[in-house]
Amino acid sequence: MDFTKLGNTCVIGLQWGDEGKGKIVDLLMGHFDVSVRYSGGANAGHTVIVGSETFALHQLPSGCLRPTVRCVITGGTVIDPAVLLGEMAALEQRGIDLSPERFKLSDRAHLVFPWHRKEDVLAEKTAHAGSKLGTTARGIGPCYSDKVSRHWGVRICEMQHPDRFRERLARIAAQKNAYFAAVYSDPETLDGKAIANEYLEFAAQLAPHVCDTTQLLRESLDEGRRLLFEGAQGAMLDVDHGTYPYVTSSSATGGGVATGAGVPLSAIQGRVGVIKAYSTRVGAGPMPTELADRTGEWIRERGGEYGTTTGRARRCGWFDAVAASYAANLVDPTHLAIMHLDTLAGMDELKVCVGYRCDGKIVNRFPADTYALEQAEPVYETLPGWDEDLGACRDYDALPKAARGYVEWISERLRTPIGMIGVGPARDQVIMVGS
Ligand code: GDP
Ligand code: IMO
Ligand code: MG
């Protein structure tokens, strides 16, 4: 894969998150100048393994591990300043430079407040058994709701005016307290004044990093710098196109790049769709190919499928080509990065889902109706497996024939060429494919 041909590129998950975006961003970053996180917040958990060290990035772009690149968090994100400062301090202790010249944070990003985390937890706790979303409890949904409904959304730039900020927070806290008391009979009251003072301290620490990142990225584009946009979550968790309501609250498909980063569509040429060789999902919601059996457990243990953010066991299942084709149609990737091919070694045969049986009829279109999807039974084709350990493989032609057949099947099905194949978690455990 020739990275110089890609132009500015976004890395987007094509499933339900955790596809290996962090690893791909870290890998590609050697060929780019600016690392950009443009959506989501601390719900994301992107793992990058460098030598013997493992990094889990939540709000910072994964490119921050490459010393020469500039790192930018843009206005489409929701920022929990305490979590961000904690993440920065932990990385700085490990020798990562996050100086203000290098790391920039948008003044347009929205702030996550204690009432957002509280509402996330209370809404989940009190939801009817079948309608819990299984969120990450990071306050993401309530923060994006406040942003879109406008009265209670607060942006980072507002902390530049302490008196107004204190006043606003006192009013918002009063409203939130009334809401929690009325809806959840919750006796605790949040102290808007104390929260404002705490946030103003965070603001002082973050101030050297805060700027108009929309302008900064425009200048970077004009200077001919190469931008790598790092998606969070995955297409199937997109608020508009995912398995609603079992989704996150932001746009996790390609459109989210331009709106979240504040760059024009014309600025994005490459689109790397990251996809696992099987399916995983964490949290609630339909997953037609889920294997609630020993095969599912086998995949989980071999693939280390435990959440980077919450530590929850991920639900595992066969590759779902119906969902993946739908996601590929949404994103139109220029290349696929097919991850975790190594995890599947040792199976006699592998199943791939090519349709759903819904109400006695076989469909190969991904339905909008979540209830229909919950009832859908997967229709499988079977492909041959392989036994060889792929961890040391760096050359496409050296892959076992069945492994090549498997990824080629995915590539044809998704009508997208393969750019990279993951054969292990380490930075160098990847096969570069094609031009
Ligand atoms: P992200 O949220 O998309 O960045 O993905 P996560 O970091 O949450 O989850 C991906 C997990 O798979 C991490 O533990 C990675 O270290 C690991 N990983 C990534 N690519 C591969 C691969 O090709 N093979 C194996 N075995 N592990 C991988
Ligand atoms: P990365 O970037 C996997 C899931 C949650 C839950 C739903 C809503 O690491 O791929 P939220 O807290 O966003 O309101 O939760 O979305 N979810 C993720 N699953 N990877 C992620 O991010 C996720 N971010 C959110 O588990 O089902
Ligand atoms: Mg993750």
Coordinates of C-alpha atoms and ligand atoms in Angstrom, one line a residue:
M1 CA 0.0 0.0 0.0
D2 CA 1.5 3.3 -1.1
F3 CA 0.6 5.9 1.6
T4 CA 1.8 8.8 -0.5
K5 CA -1.1 8.2 -2.8
L6 CA -3.7 8.4 -0.1
G7 CA -3.8 12.2 0.5
N8 CA -5.5 13.3 3.7
T9 CA -7.1 10.2 5.1
C10 CA -9.7 9.2 7.6
V11 CA -9.6 5.9 9.5
I12 CA -13.2 4.7 10.2
G13 CA -14.5 1.6 12.0
L14 CA -16.9 -0.5 9.9
Q15 CA -18.4 -2.5 12.7
W16 CA -19.5 -1.8 16.3
G17 CA -16.2 -0.2 17.4
D18 CA -12.9 -1.7 18.6
E19 CA -11.9 -2.8 15.1
G20 CA -8.3 -1.8 15.7
K21 CA -8.4 1.8 14.6
G22 CA -5.8 2.9 17.2
K23 CA -3.3 0.4 15.8
I24 CA -3.9 1.5 12.2
V25 CA -3.7 5.2 13.0
D26 CA -0.4 4.6 14.8
L27 CA 0.9 2.6 11.8
L28 CA -0.2 5.2 9.2
M29 CA 0.9 8.1 11.3
G30 CA 4.5 7.7 10.2
H31 CA 3.3 9.1 6.8
F32 CA 1.2 12.0 8.1
D33 CA 1.9 15.4 9.8
V34 CA -1.2 16.0 11.9
S35 CA -3.2 13.5 14.0
V36 CA -6.9 14.5 14.4
R37 CA -9.6 13.2 16.7
Y38 CA -12.9 14.7 15.6
S39 CA -15.8 12.9 17.3
G40 CA -16.9 11.1 20.5
G41 CA -15.1 11.4 23.8
A42 CA -13.9 9.3 26.6
N43 CA -16.2 6.5 25.5
A44 CA -13.5 5.6 22.9
G45 CA -10.6 3.3 23.9
H46 CA -7.9 2.9 21.2
T47 CA -5.0 0.6 22.0
V48 CA -1.6 1.1 20.6
I49 CA 1.3 -1.3 21.4
V50 CA 4.8 0.1 20.9
G51 CA 7.5 -2.5 21.8
S52 CA 6.7 -3.8 25.3
E53 CA 4.5 -0.8 26.1
T54 CA 0.7 -0.7 25.8
F55 CA -1.1 2.6 25.5
A56 CA -4.9 3.0 25.8
L57 CA -6.0 6.4 24.3
H58 CA -9.4 7.7 25.2
Q59 CA -9.6 11.4 24.2
L60 CA -6.1 12.1 22.8
P61 CA -5.4 11.1 19.2
S62 CA -3.4 7.9 18.8
G63 CA -0.9 9.8 16.7
C64 CA 0.5 11.4 19.8
L65 CA 2.8 8.5 20.3
R66 CA 4.7 9.5 17.1
P67 CA 7.0 12.4 18.3
T68 CA 7.0 14.5 15.2
V69 CA 3.3 14.9 14.5
R70 CA 1.0 17.6 15.7
C71 CA -2.1 16.3 17.7
V72 CA -5.5 18.0 17.5
I73 CA -8.8 17.4 19.2
T74 CA -11.5 19.2 17.2
G75 CA -14.9 20.8 17.9
G76 CA -17.0 17.7 17.2
T77 CA -15.8 16.0 20.3
V78 CA -17.1 16.1 23.9
I79 CA -14.4 16.6 26.4
D80 CA -14.3 15.6 30.0
P81 CA -11.5 17.9 31.2
A82 CA -10.6 15.9 34.3
V83 CA -10.3 12.7 32.3
L84 CA -8.3 14.5 29.6
L85 CA -5.9 16.1 32.1
G86 CA -5.4 12.7 33.7
E87 CA -4.7 11.1 30.4
M88 CA -2.2 13.8 29.5
A89 CA -0.4 13.5 32.8
A90 CA -0.2 9.7 32.5
L91 CA 1.2 9.9 29.0
E92 CA 3.7 12.7 29.9
Q93 CA 4.9 10.5 32.8
R94 CA 5.7 7.9 30.2
G95 CA 7.7 10.3 28.2
I96 CA 5.2 11.5 25.6
D97 CA 5.5 15.2 24.7
L98 CA 2.2 16.9 24.9
S99 CA 3.5 20.5 25.0
P100 CA 1.1 23.2 23.9
E101 CA 3.1 23.6 20.6
R102 CA 2.3 20.0 19.8
F103 CA -1.2 19.3 21.2
K104 CA -4.1 21.5 20.5
L105 CA -7.7 21.4 21.7
S106 CA -10.7 23.1 20.1
D107 CA -12.4 26.0 21.7
R108 CA -15.6 24.7 20.1
A109 CA -15.6 21.3 21.8
H110 CA -18.4 20.7 24.3
L111 CA -17.7 20.0 28.0
V112 CA -18.9 16.9 29.8
F113 CA -20.1 17.8 33.3
P114 CA -20.9 15.7 36.4
W115 CA -24.6 16.0 35.5
H116 CA -23.9 14.3 32.2
R117 CA -22.2 11.3 33.8
K118 CA -24.9 11.2 36.4
E119 CA -27.7 11.2 33.9
D120 CA -26.0 8.5 31.8
V121 CA -25.8 6.2 34.9
L122 CA -29.4 7.0 36.2
A123 CA -31.0 6.6 32.8
E124 CA -29.4 3.2 32.4
K125 CA -30.1 2.1 36.0
T126 CA -33.8 2.9 35.7
A127 CA -34.4 1.8 32.2
H128 CA -36.6 -1.1 31.6
A129 CA -34.6 -4.4 31.4
G130 CA -34.9 -4.6 27.6
S131 CA -34.1 -1.0 26.9
K132 CA -30.8 -0.5 28.6
L133 CA -28.2 0.6 26.1
G134 CA -25.1 -0.6 27.9
T135 CA -23.3 2.7 27.5
T136 CA -19.8 3.4 28.7
A137 CA -21.2 5.7 31.5
R138 CA -18.9 8.5 30.4
G139 CA -21.8 11.0 30.0
I140 CA -21.5 11.0 26.2
G141 CA -25.2 10.8 25.3
P142 CA -26.4 13.4 27.8
C143 CA -23.6 15.8 26.7
Y144 CA -24.4 15.5 23.0
S145 CA -28.1 15.8 23.8
D146 CA -27.4 19.1 25.6
K147 CA -25.3 20.3 22.7
V148 CA -28.0 19.6 20.2
S149 CA -30.9 20.9 22.3
R150 CA -28.7 24.0 22.9
H151 CA -30.0 25.5 26.2
W152 CA -27.6 23.5 28.5
G153 CA -24.6 22.8 26.2
V154 CA -21.4 24.5 27.2
R155 CA -18.3 24.9 25.0
I156 CA -14.7 25.1 26.0
C157 CA -14.5 28.8 24.8
E158 CA -17.1 29.8 27.4
M159 CA -14.5 29.2 30.2
Q160 CA -12.7 32.3 29.0
H161 CA -15.3 34.4 30.7
P162 CA -15.3 33.2 34.3
D163 CA -18.1 35.3 35.7
R164 CA -20.5 34.4 32.9
F165 CA -19.4 30.8 33.1
R166 CA -20.1 30.6 36.9
E167 CA -23.5 32.2 36.4
R168 CA -24.5 29.8 33.6
L169 CA -23.3 26.8 35.5
A170 CA -25.3 27.8 38.6
R171 CA -28.4 28.1 36.4
I172 CA -27.8 24.8 34.6
A173 CA -27.0 22.9 37.9
A174 CA -30.3 24.2 39.4
Q175 CA -32.2 22.9 36.4
K176 CA -30.4 19.6 36.4
N177 CA -31.0 19.2 40.2
A178 CA -34.7 19.8 39.7
Y179 CA -34.8 17.3 36.8
F180 CA -33.0 14.6 38.8
A181 CA -35.3 15.1 41.8
A182 CA -38.4 15.0 39.7
V183 CA -37.6 12.2 37.3
Y184 CA -35.4 10.0 39.4
S185 CA -36.3 11.1 42.9
D186 CA -32.6 11.7 43.4
P187 CA -31.9 13.5 46.6
E188 CA -28.3 14.6 45.8
T189 CA -27.8 18.1 44.6
L190 CA -24.9 19.2 42.4
D191 CA -23.2 22.4 43.4
G192 CA -23.0 24.5 40.3
K193 CA -20.6 27.0 41.9
A194 CA -18.2 24.4 43.1
I195 CA -18.3 22.7 39.7
A196 CA -17.6 26.0 37.9
N197 CA -14.6 26.7 40.1
E198 CA -13.3 23.2 39.5
Y199 CA -13.7 23.6 35.8
L200 CA -12.0 27.0 35.8
E201 CA -9.0 25.4 37.3
F202 CA -9.1 22.8 34.5
A203 CA -9.4 25.6 32.1
A204 CA -6.3 27.3 33.4
Q205 CA -4.3 24.1 32.8
L206 CA -5.7 23.5 29.4
A207 CA -5.6 27.2 28.2
P208 CA -2.2 26.9 26.5
H209 CA -3.6 24.1 24.3
V210 CA -6.9 25.7 23.5
C211 CA -7.3 27.4 20.1
D212 CA -9.5 27.6 17.0
T213 CA -8.6 24.2 15.6
T214 CA -10.8 24.8 12.5
Q215 CA -8.5 27.6 11.5
L216 CA -5.4 25.6 12.5
L217 CA -6.4 22.7 10.3
R218 CA -7.2 25.1 7.4
E219 CA -3.7 26.6 7.8
S220 CA -2.2 23.0 7.9
L221 CA -4.0 22.2 4.7
D222 CA -2.8 25.4 3.0
E223 CA 0.8 24.6 4.1
G224 CA 0.4 21.2 2.4
R225 CA 0.6 19.2 5.6
R226 CA -0.9 15.8 5.6
L227 CA -3.8 15.1 7.9
L228 CA -4.9 11.8 9.4
F229 CA -8.4 11.8 10.9
E230 CA -9.0 9.1 13.6
G231 CA -12.6 7.9 13.8
A232 CA -14.1 6.8 17.1
Q233 CA -16.7 4.0 17.5
G234 CA -17.8 2.5 14.2
A235 CA -20.3 2.8 11.4
M236 CA -22.8 0.4 13.1
L237 CA -22.8 2.7 16.2
D238 CA -23.5 5.9 14.1
V239 CA -26.4 7.8 15.6
D240 CA -28.2 8.0 12.2
H241 CA -27.2 4.9 10.4
G242 CA -26.3 2.4 13.2
T243 CA -28.5 0.0 15.1
Y244 CA -30.5 2.8 16.7
P245 CA -31.1 3.3 19.6
Y246 CA -28.2 1.0 20.5
V247 CA -25.7 3.4 19.1
T248 CA -23.5 6.2 20.4
S249 CA -24.6 9.9 20.1
S250 CA -22.3 11.0 17.3
S251 CA -21.7 10.5 13.6
A252 CA -19.3 7.6 13.2
T253 CA -19.5 7.3 9.4
G254 CA -17.6 9.4 6.9
G255 CA -19.8 12.5 7.1
G256 CA -18.7 12.9 10.8
V257 CA -15.2 13.7 9.7
A258 CA -16.0 17.0 7.9
T259 CA -18.6 18.2 10.5
G260 CA -16.5 17.1 13.5
A261 CA -13.2 18.4 12.3
G262 CA -14.5 21.5 10.5
V263 CA -12.7 20.6 7.2
P264 CA -14.4 20.6 3.8
L265 CA -15.3 17.3 2.2
S266 CA -12.8 18.1 -0.5
A267 CA -10.0 17.8 2.0
I268 CA -10.5 14.1 2.6
Q269 CA -9.1 11.8 -0.1
G270 CA -8.3 8.5 1.6
R271 CA -10.8 6.4 3.6
V272 CA -9.4 3.4 5.4
G273 CA -12.2 1.2 6.6
V274 CA -11.1 -0.9 9.6
I275 CA -12.8 -4.2 10.1
K276 CA -12.2 -7.3 12.2
A277 CA -12.1 -10.7 10.5
Y278 CA -15.1 -11.6 12.8
S279 CA -17.7 -9.5 14.7
T280 CA -17.6 -8.0 18.2
R281 CA -19.9 -5.7 20.1
V282 CA -19.8 -4.4 23.6
G283 CA -23.0 -3.1 25.3
A284 CA -26.5 -3.9 24.3
G285 CA -28.2 -4.1 20.9
P286 CA -28.8 -6.6 18.1
M287 CA -25.9 -8.6 16.7
P288 CA -27.2 -11.3 14.4
T289 CA -24.0 -13.4 14.3
E290 CA -23.3 -13.4 18.0
L291 CA -22.1 -16.8 19.3
A292 CA -23.3 -17.2 22.9
D293 CA -21.4 -20.5 23.0
R294 CA -17.9 -22.0 23.2
T295 CA -16.9 -20.8 19.8
G296 CA -17.7 -17.2 20.9
E297 CA -15.7 -17.7 24.1
W298 CA -12.9 -19.2 22.1
I299 CA -12.7 -16.0 19.8
R300 CA -13.0 -13.8 22.9
E301 CA -10.0 -15.4 24.7
R302 CA -7.9 -15.7 21.6
G303 CA -8.6 -12.2 20.5
G304 CA -8.3 -10.7 24.0
E305 CA -11.8 -9.3 23.4
Y306 CA -12.3 -7.2 26.6
G307 CA -13.2 -3.5 26.4
T308 CA -10.3 -1.0 26.4
T309 CA -12.5 1.6 28.2
T310 CA -14.7 -0.4 30.5
G311 CA -13.0 -3.9 30.6
R312 CA -16.4 -5.5 29.7
A313 CA -16.3 -8.8 27.9
R314 CA -17.0 -8.1 24.2
R315 CA -19.7 -10.2 22.5
C316 CA -18.1 -12.2 19.7
G317 CA -19.5 -13.8 16.6
W318 CA -18.9 -14.7 12.9
F319 CA -18.1 -12.1 10.3
D320 CA -21.4 -10.4 9.3
A321 CA -21.1 -9.5 5.6
V322 CA -24.6 -8.0 5.5
A323 CA -23.8 -5.5 8.2
A324 CA -20.2 -5.0 6.8
S325 CA -21.5 -4.3 3.3
Y326 CA -24.0 -1.8 4.6
A327 CA -21.2 -0.1 6.5
A328 CA -18.9 -0.1 3.4
N329 CA -21.7 1.4 1.4
L330 CA -22.0 4.2 3.9
V331 CA -18.3 4.9 4.1
D332 CA -17.0 3.9 0.6
P333 CA -13.5 3.1 1.9
T334 CA -10.6 3.4 -0.5
H335 CA -8.9 0.6 1.4
L336 CA -9.8 -2.1 4.0
A337 CA -7.7 -2.8 7.0
I338 CA -8.8 -6.3 8.0
M339 CA -7.7 -7.0 11.6
H340 CA -7.3 -10.0 13.8
L341 CA -6.9 -12.5 11.0
D342 CA -4.4 -14.3 13.3
T343 CA -7.2 -14.8 15.9
L344 CA -9.1 -17.1 13.6
A345 CA -6.2 -19.6 13.1
G346 CA -7.1 -23.1 14.3
M347 CA -10.7 -23.4 13.1
D348 CA -11.5 -26.1 10.6
E349 CA -14.0 -23.9 9.0
L350 CA -15.3 -20.3 9.3
K351 CA -18.8 -19.1 8.8
V352 CA -19.7 -15.8 7.2
C353 CA -23.1 -14.3 7.3
V354 CA -24.5 -13.6 3.8
G355 CA -28.2 -12.9 4.6
Y356 CA -30.8 -12.7 7.4
R357 CA -33.9 -14.8 7.6
C358 CA -36.6 -12.3 8.7
D359 CA -40.2 -13.4 9.0
G360 CA -39.4 -16.6 7.0
K361 CA -37.9 -14.6 4.1
I362 CA -34.2 -14.3 3.3
V363 CA -33.0 -10.7 3.0
N364 CA -29.5 -9.5 2.3
R365 CA -30.2 -5.8 3.0
F366 CA -29.5 -4.4 6.5
P367 CA -32.9 -3.5 8.1
A368 CA -33.5 -0.1 9.7
D369 CA -35.9 -1.8 12.2
T370 CA -34.0 -2.8 15.3
Y371 CA -36.7 -5.2 16.4
A372 CA -36.6 -7.0 13.0
L373 CA -32.8 -7.2 13.4
E374 CA -33.2 -8.7 16.9
Q375 CA -35.4 -11.5 15.4
A376 CA -33.2 -12.0 12.3
E377 CA -31.5 -15.4 12.0
P378 CA -28.2 -15.4 10.2
V379 CA -27.8 -17.3 6.9
Y380 CA -24.2 -18.6 6.6
E381 CA -21.8 -19.7 4.0
T382 CA -18.8 -21.7 5.1
L383 CA -15.2 -21.0 4.2
P384 CA -12.2 -23.2 4.9
G385 CA -10.1 -22.4 8.0
W386 CA -6.3 -22.7 8.5
D387 CA -4.1 -23.9 11.4
E388 CA -0.9 -21.9 10.8
D389 CA 0.0 -19.2 13.3
L390 CA 0.0 -15.9 11.3
G391 CA 1.8 -13.8 13.9
A392 CA 5.1 -13.7 12.1
C393 CA 3.7 -13.4 8.6
R394 CA 4.6 -10.1 6.8
D395 CA 4.0 -11.0 3.2
Y396 CA 0.7 -11.5 1.6
D397 CA 1.8 -14.5 -0.5
A398 CA 3.1 -16.2 2.6
L399 CA -0.4 -16.4 4.1
P400 CA -2.0 -19.9 4.0
K401 CA -4.2 -20.3 0.9
A402 CA -7.4 -20.5 3.1
A403 CA -6.5 -17.2 4.9
R404 CA -5.9 -15.5 1.6
G405 CA -9.2 -16.9 0.4
Y406 CA -11.0 -15.6 3.5
V407 CA -9.8 -12.0 3.2
E408 CA -10.3 -12.0 -0.6
W409 CA -13.9 -13.1 0.0
I410 CA -14.4 -10.1 2.4
S411 CA -12.8 -7.7 -0.1
E412 CA -15.0 -8.9 -2.9
R413 CA -18.1 -8.8 -0.8
L414 CA -17.3 -5.2 0.3
R415 CA -16.1 -4.2 -3.2
T416 CA -13.1 -2.6 -1.6
P417 CA -9.4 -3.5 -2.0
I418 CA -7.4 -4.6 0.9
G419 CA -4.7 -2.2 2.2
M420 CA -3.6 -3.9 5.4
I421 CA -4.1 -7.1 7.3
G422 CA -3.6 -7.3 11.0
V423 CA -1.8 -10.5 12.2
G424 CA -1.3 -9.5 15.9
P425 CA -1.5 -6.6 18.3
A426 CA 2.1 -5.3 18.0
R427 CA 2.9 -2.3 15.8
D428 CA 4.8 -4.4 13.2
Q429 CA 2.3 -7.3 13.1
V430 CA 0.7 -6.2 9.9
I431 CA 0.8 -7.2 6.2
M432 CA 0.8 -4.3 3.6
V433 CA -1.2 -5.3 0.6
G434 CA -1.3 -3.9 -3.0
S435 CA -0.7 -0.3 -4.2
Ligands
GDP1 P1 -10.1 0.6 18.5 O1 -11.0 1.1 19.5 O2 -10.7 0.4 17.1 O3 -8.8 1.3 18.4 O4 -9.7 -0.9 19.0 P2 -9.3 -1.4 20.5 O5 -8.0 -0.9 20.8 O6 -10.4 -1.0 21.4 O7 -9.4 -3.0 20.3 C1 -8.6 -3.6 19.4 C2 -7.8 -4.7 20.2 O8 -7.2 -5.6 19.2 C3 -6.6 -4.1 20.9 O9 -6.4 -4.9 22.1 C4 -5.5 -4.2 19.9 O10 -4.2 -4.3 20.6 C5 -5.8 -5.5 19.3 N1 -5.4 -5.7 17.9 C6 -5.4 -4.8 16.9 N2 -5.1 -5.4 15.7 C7 -4.9 -6.7 16.0 C8 -4.7 -7.8 15.2 O11 -4.5 -7.8 14.0 N3 -4.5 -9.0 15.8 C9 -4.7 -9.2 17.2 N4 -4.6 -10.4 17.7 N5 -5.0 -8.1 18.0 C10 -5.1 -6.9 17.4
IMO2 P1 -13.9 2.8 20.1 O1 -13.6 4.2 19.6 C1 -17.0 -0.1 21.2 C2 -20.8 1.5 22.7 C3 -21.1 1.3 24.1 C4 -22.6 1.2 24.0 C5 -23.0 2.3 23.0 C6 -23.3 3.6 23.6 O2 -13.0 2.3 21.1 O3 -14.2 1.9 19.0 P2 -21.9 5.6 24.8 O4 -21.1 5.6 26.0 O5 -21.2 6.0 23.6 O6 -23.2 6.3 24.9 O7 -22.4 4.0 24.5 O8 -21.8 2.4 22.2 N1 -19.5 2.2 22.4 C7 -18.4 1.6 22.0 N2 -18.2 0.2 21.7 N3 -16.0 0.8 21.0 C8 -16.2 2.1 21.2 O9 -15.3 3.1 20.9 C9 -17.4 2.6 21.8 N4 -17.9 3.7 22.1 C10 -19.2 3.5 22.5 O10 -20.6 0.1 24.6 O11 -23.0 0.0 23.5
MG3 MG -11.8 0.6 21.4

